[in-house]
Tab-separated table of C-alpha atoms in Angstrom:
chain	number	residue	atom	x	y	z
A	1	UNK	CA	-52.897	20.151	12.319
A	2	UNK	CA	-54.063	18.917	8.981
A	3	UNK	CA	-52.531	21.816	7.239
A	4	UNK	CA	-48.986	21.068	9.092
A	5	UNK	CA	-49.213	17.708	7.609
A	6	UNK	CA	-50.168	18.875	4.270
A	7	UNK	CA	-47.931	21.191	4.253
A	8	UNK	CA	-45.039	18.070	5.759
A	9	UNK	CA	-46.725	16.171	2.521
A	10	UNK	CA	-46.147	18.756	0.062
A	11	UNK	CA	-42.352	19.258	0.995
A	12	UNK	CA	-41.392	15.697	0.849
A	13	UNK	CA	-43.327	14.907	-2.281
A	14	UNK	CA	-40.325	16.162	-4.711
A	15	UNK	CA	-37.453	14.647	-2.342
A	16	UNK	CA	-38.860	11.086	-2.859
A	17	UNK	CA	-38.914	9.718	1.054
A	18	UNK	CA	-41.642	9.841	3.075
A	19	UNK	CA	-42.294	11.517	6.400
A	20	UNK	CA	-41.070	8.886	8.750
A	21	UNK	CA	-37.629	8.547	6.612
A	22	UNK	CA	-37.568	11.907	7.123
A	23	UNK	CA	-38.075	11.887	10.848
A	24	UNK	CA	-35.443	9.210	11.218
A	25	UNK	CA	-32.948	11.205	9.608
A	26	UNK	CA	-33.803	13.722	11.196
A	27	UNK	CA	-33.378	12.133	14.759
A	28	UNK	CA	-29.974	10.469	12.882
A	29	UNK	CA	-28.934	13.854	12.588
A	30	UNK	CA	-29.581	15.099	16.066
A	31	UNK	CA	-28.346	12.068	17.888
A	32	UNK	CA	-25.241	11.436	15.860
A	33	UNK	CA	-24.015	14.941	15.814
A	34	UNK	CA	-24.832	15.838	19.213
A	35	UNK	CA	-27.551	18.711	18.658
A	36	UNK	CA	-29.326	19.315	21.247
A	37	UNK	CA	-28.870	22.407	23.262
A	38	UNK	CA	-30.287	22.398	26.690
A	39	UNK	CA	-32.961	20.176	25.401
A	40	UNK	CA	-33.579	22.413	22.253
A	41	UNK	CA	-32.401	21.455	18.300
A	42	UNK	CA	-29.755	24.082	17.760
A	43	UNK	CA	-30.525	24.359	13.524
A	44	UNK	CA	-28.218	26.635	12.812
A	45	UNK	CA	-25.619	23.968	14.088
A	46	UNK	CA	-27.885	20.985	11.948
A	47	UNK	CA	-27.398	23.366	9.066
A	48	UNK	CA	-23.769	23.711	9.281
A	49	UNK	CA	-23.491	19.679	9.708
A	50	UNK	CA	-25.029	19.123	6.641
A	51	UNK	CA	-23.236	21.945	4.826
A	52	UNK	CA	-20.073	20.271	5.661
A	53	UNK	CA	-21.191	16.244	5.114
A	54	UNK	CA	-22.464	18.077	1.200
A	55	UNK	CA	-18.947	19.093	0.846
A	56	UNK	CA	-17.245	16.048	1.657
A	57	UNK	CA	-19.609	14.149	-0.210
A	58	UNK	CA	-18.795	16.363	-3.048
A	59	UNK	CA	-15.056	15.774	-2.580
A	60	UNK	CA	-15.932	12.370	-2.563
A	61	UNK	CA	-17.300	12.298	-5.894
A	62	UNK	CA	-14.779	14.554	-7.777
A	63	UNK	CA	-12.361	11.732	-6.111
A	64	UNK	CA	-10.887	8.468	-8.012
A	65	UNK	CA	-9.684	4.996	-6.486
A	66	UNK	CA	-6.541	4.085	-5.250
A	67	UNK	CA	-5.335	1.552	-9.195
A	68	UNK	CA	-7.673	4.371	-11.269
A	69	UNK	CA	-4.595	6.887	-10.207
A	70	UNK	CA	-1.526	4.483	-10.216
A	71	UNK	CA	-2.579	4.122	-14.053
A	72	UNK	CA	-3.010	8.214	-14.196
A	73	UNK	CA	0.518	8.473	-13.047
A	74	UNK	CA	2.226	5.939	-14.840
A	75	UNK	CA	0.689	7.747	-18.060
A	76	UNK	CA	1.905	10.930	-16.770
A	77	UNK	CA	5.471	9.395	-16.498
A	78	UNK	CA	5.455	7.436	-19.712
A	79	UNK	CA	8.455	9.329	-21.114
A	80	UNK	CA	11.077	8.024	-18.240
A	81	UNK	CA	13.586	5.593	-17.552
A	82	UNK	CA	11.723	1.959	-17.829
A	83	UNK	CA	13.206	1.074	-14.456
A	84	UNK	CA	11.366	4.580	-12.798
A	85	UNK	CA	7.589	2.829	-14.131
A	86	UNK	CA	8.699	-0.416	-12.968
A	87	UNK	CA	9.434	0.385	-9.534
A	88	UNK	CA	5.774	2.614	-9.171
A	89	UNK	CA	4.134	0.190	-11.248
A	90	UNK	CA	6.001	-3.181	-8.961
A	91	UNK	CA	5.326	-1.616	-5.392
A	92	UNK	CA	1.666	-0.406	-5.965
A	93	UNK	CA	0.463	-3.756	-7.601
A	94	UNK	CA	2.257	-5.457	-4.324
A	95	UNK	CA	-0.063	-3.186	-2.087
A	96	UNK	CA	-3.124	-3.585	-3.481
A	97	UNK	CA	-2.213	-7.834	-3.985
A	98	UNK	CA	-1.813	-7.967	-0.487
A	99	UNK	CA	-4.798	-5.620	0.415
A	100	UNK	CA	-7.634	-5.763	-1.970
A	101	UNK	CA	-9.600	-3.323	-0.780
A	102	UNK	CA	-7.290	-0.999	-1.452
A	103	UNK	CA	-7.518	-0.595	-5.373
A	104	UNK	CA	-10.997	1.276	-5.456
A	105	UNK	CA	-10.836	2.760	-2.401
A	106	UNK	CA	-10.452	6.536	-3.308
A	107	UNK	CA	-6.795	8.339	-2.497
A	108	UNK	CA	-9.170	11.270	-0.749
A	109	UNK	CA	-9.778	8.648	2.089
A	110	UNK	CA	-6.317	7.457	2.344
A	111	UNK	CA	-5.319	8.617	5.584
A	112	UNK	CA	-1.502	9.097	7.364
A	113	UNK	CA	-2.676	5.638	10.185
A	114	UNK	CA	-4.036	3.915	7.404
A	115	UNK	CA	-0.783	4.512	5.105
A	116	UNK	CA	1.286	3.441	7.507
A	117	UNK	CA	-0.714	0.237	8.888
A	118	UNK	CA	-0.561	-0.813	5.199
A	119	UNK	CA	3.485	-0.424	5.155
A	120	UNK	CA	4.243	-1.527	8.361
A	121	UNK	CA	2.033	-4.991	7.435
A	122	UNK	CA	3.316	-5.534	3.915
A	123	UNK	CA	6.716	-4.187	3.496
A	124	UNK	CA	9.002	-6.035	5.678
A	125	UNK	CA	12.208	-3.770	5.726
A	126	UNK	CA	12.207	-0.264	7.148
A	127	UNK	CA	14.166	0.391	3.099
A	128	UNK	CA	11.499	-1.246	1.706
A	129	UNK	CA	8.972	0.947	3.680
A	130	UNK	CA	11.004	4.422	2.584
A	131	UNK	CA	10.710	3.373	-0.745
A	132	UNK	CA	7.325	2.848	-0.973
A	133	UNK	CA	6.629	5.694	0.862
A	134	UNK	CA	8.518	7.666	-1.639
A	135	UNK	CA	6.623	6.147	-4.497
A	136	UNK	CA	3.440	6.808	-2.834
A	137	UNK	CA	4.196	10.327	-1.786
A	138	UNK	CA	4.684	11.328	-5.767
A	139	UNK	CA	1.116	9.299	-6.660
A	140	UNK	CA	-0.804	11.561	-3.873
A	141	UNK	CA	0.945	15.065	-4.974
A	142	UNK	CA	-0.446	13.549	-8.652
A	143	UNK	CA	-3.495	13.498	-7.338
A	144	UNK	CA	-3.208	16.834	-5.526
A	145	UNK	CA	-2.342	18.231	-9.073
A	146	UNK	CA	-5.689	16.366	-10.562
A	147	UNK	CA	-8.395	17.903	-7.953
A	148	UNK	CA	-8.608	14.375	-6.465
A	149	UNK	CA	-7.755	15.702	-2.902
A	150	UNK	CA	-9.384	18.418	-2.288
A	151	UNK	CA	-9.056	19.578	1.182
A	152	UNK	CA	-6.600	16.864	1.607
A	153	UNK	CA	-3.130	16.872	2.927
A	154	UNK	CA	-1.135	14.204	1.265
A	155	UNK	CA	-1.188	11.411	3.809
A	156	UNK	CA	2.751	10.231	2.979
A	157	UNK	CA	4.222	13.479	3.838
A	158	UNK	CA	3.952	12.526	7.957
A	159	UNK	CA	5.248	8.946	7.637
A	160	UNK	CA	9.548	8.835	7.775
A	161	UNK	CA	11.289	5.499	8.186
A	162	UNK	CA	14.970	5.126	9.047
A	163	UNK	CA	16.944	3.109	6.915
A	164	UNK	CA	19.957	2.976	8.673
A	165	UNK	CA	23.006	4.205	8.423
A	166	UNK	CA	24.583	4.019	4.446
A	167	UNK	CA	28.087	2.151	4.240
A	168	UNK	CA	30.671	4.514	3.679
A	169	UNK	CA	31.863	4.783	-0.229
A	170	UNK	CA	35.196	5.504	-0.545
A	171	UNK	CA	36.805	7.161	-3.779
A	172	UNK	CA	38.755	4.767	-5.750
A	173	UNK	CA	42.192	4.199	-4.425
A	174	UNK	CA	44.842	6.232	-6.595
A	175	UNK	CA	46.824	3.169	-7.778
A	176	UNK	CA	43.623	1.665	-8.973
A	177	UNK	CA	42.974	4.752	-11.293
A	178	UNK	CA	45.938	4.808	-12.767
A	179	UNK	CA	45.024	0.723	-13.481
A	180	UNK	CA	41.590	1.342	-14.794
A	181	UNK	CA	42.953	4.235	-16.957
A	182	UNK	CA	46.434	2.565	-18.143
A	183	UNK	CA	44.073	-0.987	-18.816
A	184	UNK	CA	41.615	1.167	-20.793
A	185	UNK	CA	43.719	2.140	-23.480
A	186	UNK	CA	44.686	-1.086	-24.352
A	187	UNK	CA	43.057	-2.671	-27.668
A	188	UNK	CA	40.877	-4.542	-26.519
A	189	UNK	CA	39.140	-1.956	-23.913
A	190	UNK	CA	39.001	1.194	-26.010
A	191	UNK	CA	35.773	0.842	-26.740
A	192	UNK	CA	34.647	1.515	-23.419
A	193	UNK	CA	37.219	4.869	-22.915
A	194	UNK	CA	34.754	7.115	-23.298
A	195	UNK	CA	32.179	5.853	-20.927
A	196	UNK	CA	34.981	5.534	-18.360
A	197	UNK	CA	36.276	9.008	-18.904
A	198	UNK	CA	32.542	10.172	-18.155
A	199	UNK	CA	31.955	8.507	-14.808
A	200	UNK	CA	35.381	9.202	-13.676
A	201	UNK	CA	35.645	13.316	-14.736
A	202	UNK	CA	32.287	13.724	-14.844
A	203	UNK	CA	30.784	11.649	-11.805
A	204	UNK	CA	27.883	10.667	-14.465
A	205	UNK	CA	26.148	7.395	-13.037
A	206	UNK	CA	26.447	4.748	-14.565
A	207	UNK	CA	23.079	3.768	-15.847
A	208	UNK	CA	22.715	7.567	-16.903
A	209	UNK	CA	26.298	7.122	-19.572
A	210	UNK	CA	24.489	3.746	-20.990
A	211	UNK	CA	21.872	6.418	-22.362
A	212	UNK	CA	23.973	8.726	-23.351
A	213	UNK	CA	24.660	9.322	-27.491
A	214	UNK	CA	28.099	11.410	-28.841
A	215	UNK	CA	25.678	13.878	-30.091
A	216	UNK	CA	25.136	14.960	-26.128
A	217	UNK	CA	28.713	15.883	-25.802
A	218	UNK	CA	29.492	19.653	-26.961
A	219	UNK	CA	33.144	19.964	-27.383
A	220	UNK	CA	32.525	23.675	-28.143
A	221	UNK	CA	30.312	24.494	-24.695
A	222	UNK	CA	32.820	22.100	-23.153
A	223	UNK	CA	29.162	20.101	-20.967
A	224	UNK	CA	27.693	16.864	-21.562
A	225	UNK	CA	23.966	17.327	-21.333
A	226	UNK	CA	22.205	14.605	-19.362
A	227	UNK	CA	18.535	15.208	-20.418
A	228	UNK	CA	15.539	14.203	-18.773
A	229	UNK	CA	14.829	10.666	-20.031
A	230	UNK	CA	18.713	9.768	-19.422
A	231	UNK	CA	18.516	10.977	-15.656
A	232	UNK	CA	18.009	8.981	-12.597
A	233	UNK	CA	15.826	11.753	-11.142
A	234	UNK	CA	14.022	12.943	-14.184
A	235	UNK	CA	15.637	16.550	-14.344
A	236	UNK	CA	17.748	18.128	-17.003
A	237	UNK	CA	21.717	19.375	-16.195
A	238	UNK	CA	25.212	19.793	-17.623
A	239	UNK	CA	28.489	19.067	-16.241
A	240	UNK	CA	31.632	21.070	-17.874
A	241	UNK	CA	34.108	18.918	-19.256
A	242	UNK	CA	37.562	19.411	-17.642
A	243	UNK	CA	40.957	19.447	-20.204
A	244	UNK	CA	41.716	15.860	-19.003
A	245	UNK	CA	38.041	14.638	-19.945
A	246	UNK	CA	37.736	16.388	-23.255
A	247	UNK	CA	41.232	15.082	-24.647
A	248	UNK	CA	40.457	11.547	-22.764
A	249	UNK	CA	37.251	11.715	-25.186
A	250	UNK	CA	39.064	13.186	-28.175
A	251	UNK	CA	41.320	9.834	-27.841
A	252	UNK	CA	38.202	7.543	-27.530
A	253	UNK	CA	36.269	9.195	-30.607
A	254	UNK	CA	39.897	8.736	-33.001
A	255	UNK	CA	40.530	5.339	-31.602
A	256	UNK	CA	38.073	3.661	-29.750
A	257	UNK	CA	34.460	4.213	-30.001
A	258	UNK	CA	32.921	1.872	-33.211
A	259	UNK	CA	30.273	4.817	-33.933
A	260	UNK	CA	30.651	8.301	-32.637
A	261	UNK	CA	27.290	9.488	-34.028
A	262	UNK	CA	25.775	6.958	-31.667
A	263	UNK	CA	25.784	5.347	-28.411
A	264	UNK	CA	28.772	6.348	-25.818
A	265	UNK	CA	28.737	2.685	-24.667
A	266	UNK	CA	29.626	0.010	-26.994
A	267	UNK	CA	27.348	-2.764	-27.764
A	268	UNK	CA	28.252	-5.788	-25.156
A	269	UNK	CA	28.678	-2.971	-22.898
A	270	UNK	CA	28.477	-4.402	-19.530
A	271	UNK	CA	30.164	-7.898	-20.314
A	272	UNK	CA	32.862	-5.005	-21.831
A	273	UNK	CA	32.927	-3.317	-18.706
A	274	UNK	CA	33.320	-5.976	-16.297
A	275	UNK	CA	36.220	-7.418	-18.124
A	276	UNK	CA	37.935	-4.233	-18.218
A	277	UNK	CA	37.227	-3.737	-14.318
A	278	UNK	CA	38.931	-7.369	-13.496
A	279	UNK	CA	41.925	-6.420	-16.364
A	280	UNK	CA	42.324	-3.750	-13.956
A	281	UNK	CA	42.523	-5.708	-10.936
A	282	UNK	CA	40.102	-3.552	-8.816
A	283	UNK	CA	38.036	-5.624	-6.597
A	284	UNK	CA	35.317	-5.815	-5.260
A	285	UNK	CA	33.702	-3.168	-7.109
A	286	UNK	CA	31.608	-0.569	-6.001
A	287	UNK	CA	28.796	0.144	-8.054
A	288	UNK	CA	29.046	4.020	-7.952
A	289	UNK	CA	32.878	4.398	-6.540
A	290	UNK	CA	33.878	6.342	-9.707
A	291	UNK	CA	30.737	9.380	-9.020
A	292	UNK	CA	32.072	9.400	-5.523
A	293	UNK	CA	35.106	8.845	-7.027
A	294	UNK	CA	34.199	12.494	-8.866
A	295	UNK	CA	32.400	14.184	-5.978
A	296	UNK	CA	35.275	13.874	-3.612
A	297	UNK	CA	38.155	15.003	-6.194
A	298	UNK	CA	36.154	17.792	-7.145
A	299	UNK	CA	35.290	19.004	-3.675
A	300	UNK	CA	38.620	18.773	-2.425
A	301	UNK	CA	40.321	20.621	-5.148
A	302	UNK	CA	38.129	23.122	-6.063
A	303	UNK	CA	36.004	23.441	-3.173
A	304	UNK	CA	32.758	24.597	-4.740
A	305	UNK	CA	30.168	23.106	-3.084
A	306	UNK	CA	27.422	25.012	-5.060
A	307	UNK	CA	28.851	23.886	-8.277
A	308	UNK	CA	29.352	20.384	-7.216
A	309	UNK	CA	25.487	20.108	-6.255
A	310	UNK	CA	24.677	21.398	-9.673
A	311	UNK	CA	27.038	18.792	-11.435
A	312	UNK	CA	26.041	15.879	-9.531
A	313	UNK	CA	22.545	16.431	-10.136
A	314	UNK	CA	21.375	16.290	-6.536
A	315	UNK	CA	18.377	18.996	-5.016
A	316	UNK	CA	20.105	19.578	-1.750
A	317	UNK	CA	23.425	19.640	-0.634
A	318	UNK	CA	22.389	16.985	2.371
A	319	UNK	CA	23.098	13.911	0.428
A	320	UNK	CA	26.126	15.241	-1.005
A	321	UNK	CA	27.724	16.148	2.791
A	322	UNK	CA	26.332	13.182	3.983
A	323	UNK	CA	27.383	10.196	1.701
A	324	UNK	CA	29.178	11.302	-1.020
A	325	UNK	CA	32.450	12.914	0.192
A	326	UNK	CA	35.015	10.758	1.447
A	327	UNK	CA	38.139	12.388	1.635
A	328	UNK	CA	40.456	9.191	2.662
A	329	UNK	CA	43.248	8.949	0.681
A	330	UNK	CA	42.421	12.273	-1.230
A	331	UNK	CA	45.420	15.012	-0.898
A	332	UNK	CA	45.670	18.421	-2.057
A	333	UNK	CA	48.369	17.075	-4.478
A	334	UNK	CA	46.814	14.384	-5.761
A	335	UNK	CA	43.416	15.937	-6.135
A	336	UNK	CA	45.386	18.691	-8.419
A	337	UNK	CA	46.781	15.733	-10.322
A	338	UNK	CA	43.431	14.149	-11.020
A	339	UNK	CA	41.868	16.415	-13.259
A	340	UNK	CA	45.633	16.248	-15.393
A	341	UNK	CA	45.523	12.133	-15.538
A	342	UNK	CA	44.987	11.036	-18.940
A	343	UNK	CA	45.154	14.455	-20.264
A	344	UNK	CA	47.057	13.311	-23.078
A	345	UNK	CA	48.311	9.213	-24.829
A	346	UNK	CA	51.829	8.941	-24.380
A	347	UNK	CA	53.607	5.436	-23.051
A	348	UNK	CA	53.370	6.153	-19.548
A	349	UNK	CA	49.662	4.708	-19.188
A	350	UNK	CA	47.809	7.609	-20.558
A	351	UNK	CA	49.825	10.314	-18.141
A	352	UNK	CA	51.330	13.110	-19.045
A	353	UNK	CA	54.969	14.229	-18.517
A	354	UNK	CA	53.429	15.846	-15.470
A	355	UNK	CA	51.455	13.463	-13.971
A	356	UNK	CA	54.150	10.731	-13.745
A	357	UNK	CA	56.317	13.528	-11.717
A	358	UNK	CA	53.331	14.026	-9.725
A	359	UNK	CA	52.638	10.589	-8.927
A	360	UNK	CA	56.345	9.376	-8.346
A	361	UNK	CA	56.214	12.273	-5.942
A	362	UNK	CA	53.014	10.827	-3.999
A	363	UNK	CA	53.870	7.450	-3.573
């Protein structure tokens, strides 16, 4: 018996706990995991238990808190749009405000009921929950990409909120586009031709042309590059300039646009904008009616889906089918006319020869 003890004794000494810590853990271990096998300690089953705590502990560890990665991604996406940081940096310091806890607690530990207790508490709206949960689902597949999830599924991925079904967008009425283009070439709107031409032919949002510079136009590859930082969504594509669009931006490089090494939009540019949108007589304004003014246009006259997706910068062709084509008031004929309007200044509000035909034909 002495030996046993000594032998107890000798084991513990390097662990630093004595034998009745170790007998209580022991018993911890037992009771807590359910060990016992028809009276018996079943070790090979203790073994495995503390195999897999070791692991998670380990996890644990290699693990950071919830405001530690918030500041990891916002470093990772320091070269975006200022509005993209905003919104991660605004709807992550909201969560954490309103639950304190929550800024060390460490994303491995985050789970799918806890995510969405926290939303359903804190953001009021079922939009305001989407969003976040959008935010949130790009910080945890950060942290995926880090090692700071190991073994972890990424807890936004289960939650979906509805947010209702989107008013309808209709393209801009064809009288009004013959307004917006006819006001446009008046004196005191050129400036602003060329960012017109680029939302209207090119479906180009508009917080995407305010980027843009002249040097992203190609008149030789006939595309506009949209790159990266000038992107709503952070990717990279070109859309082809049709004839109308490349002489409508021939006209507004000659006689309209102060510098055409720099920025598309004039300086002023949304007081500019406005006023040309009331000169036109087109309210209320819609604030992306000339993209879906684009996207239906397009898809009616040429009837490429794939090539639309591509030029409208979306990943799937869901959203497109589901928000962006509106085909009311949008004819064969005057969908053939569209990409003609403007093709060339003459007195008849920047029509050709052909497009006043057309139109006098379609009204």
């Amino acid at each position: 018996m002495e030996t046993e003890q000594q032998e107890i004794r000798r084991a513990l000494q390097g662990a630093g706990i004595t034998l009745l810590q170790a007998v209580r853990l022991a018993l911890d271990l037992v009771e807590t995991g359910n060990m016992g096998t028809r009276g018996r300690v079943s070790m090979n089953r203790c073994r495995r238990v503390i195999e897999l705590g070791c692991e998670q502990w380990r996890a644990q560890r290699c693990s950071v808190g919830f405001s530690t990665a918030v500041q990891s991604l916002l470093a990772a996406k320091a070269a975006r749009r200022k509005r993209t940081t905003q919104e991660i940096r605004g709807i992550c310091k909201r969560l954490m405000r309103k639950e304190p806890r929550l800024a060390r607690r460490r994303v491995n530990s985050i789970t799918p009921r806890f995510l969405s207790s926290l939303l359903e508490t804190h953001m009021p709206t079922a939009r305001q929950r989407e969003k976040a949960r959008i935010i949130l689902h790009g910080l945890f597949t950060h942290c995926h990409r880090q090692g700071w999830m190991q073994g972890r599924e990424n807890p936004a991925a289960a939650l979906r909120y509805s947010t209702g079904t989107e008013t309808e967008i209709r393209p801009l009425d064809w009288a009004g586009i013959k307004r917006l283009l006819r006001t446009a070439r008046m004196p005191e709107h050129r400036p602003c031709m060329a960012a017109l031409g680029l939302m209207l032919w090119a479906g180009i949002r508009p917080a995407e042309v305010e980027r843009l510079h002249w040097s992203d136009i190609d008149f030789d590859e006939k595309v506009v590059s949209v790159r990266p930082r000038h992107s709503k969504t952070g990717g990279a594509r070109h859309v082809h300039l049709c004839p109308a669009l490349t002489a409508w931006l021939h006209a507004a490089a000659t006689c309209g646009a102060p510098d055409t090494k720099g920025k598309i939009c004039p300086p002023n540019w949304q007081r500019r904008w406005k006023r040309l949108r009331q000169a036109a007589r087109i309210r209320p304004w819609q604030q992306d009616v000339l993209r879906h003014t684009f996207a239906s246009y397009h898809a009616k006259h040429f009837r490429n889906f794939p090539l639309l997706q591509m030029e409208m910068g979306h990943r799937s062709a869901e959203l497109l089918r589901s928000r962006y084509l509106s085909m009311q008031g949008v004819t064969a004929a005057r969908a053939a006319a569209f990409w003609h309007l403007g093709a060339r200044p003459a007195a008849t509000g920047g029509m050709t020869e052909h497009d006043v035909d057309t139109a006098r034909a379609m009204r």
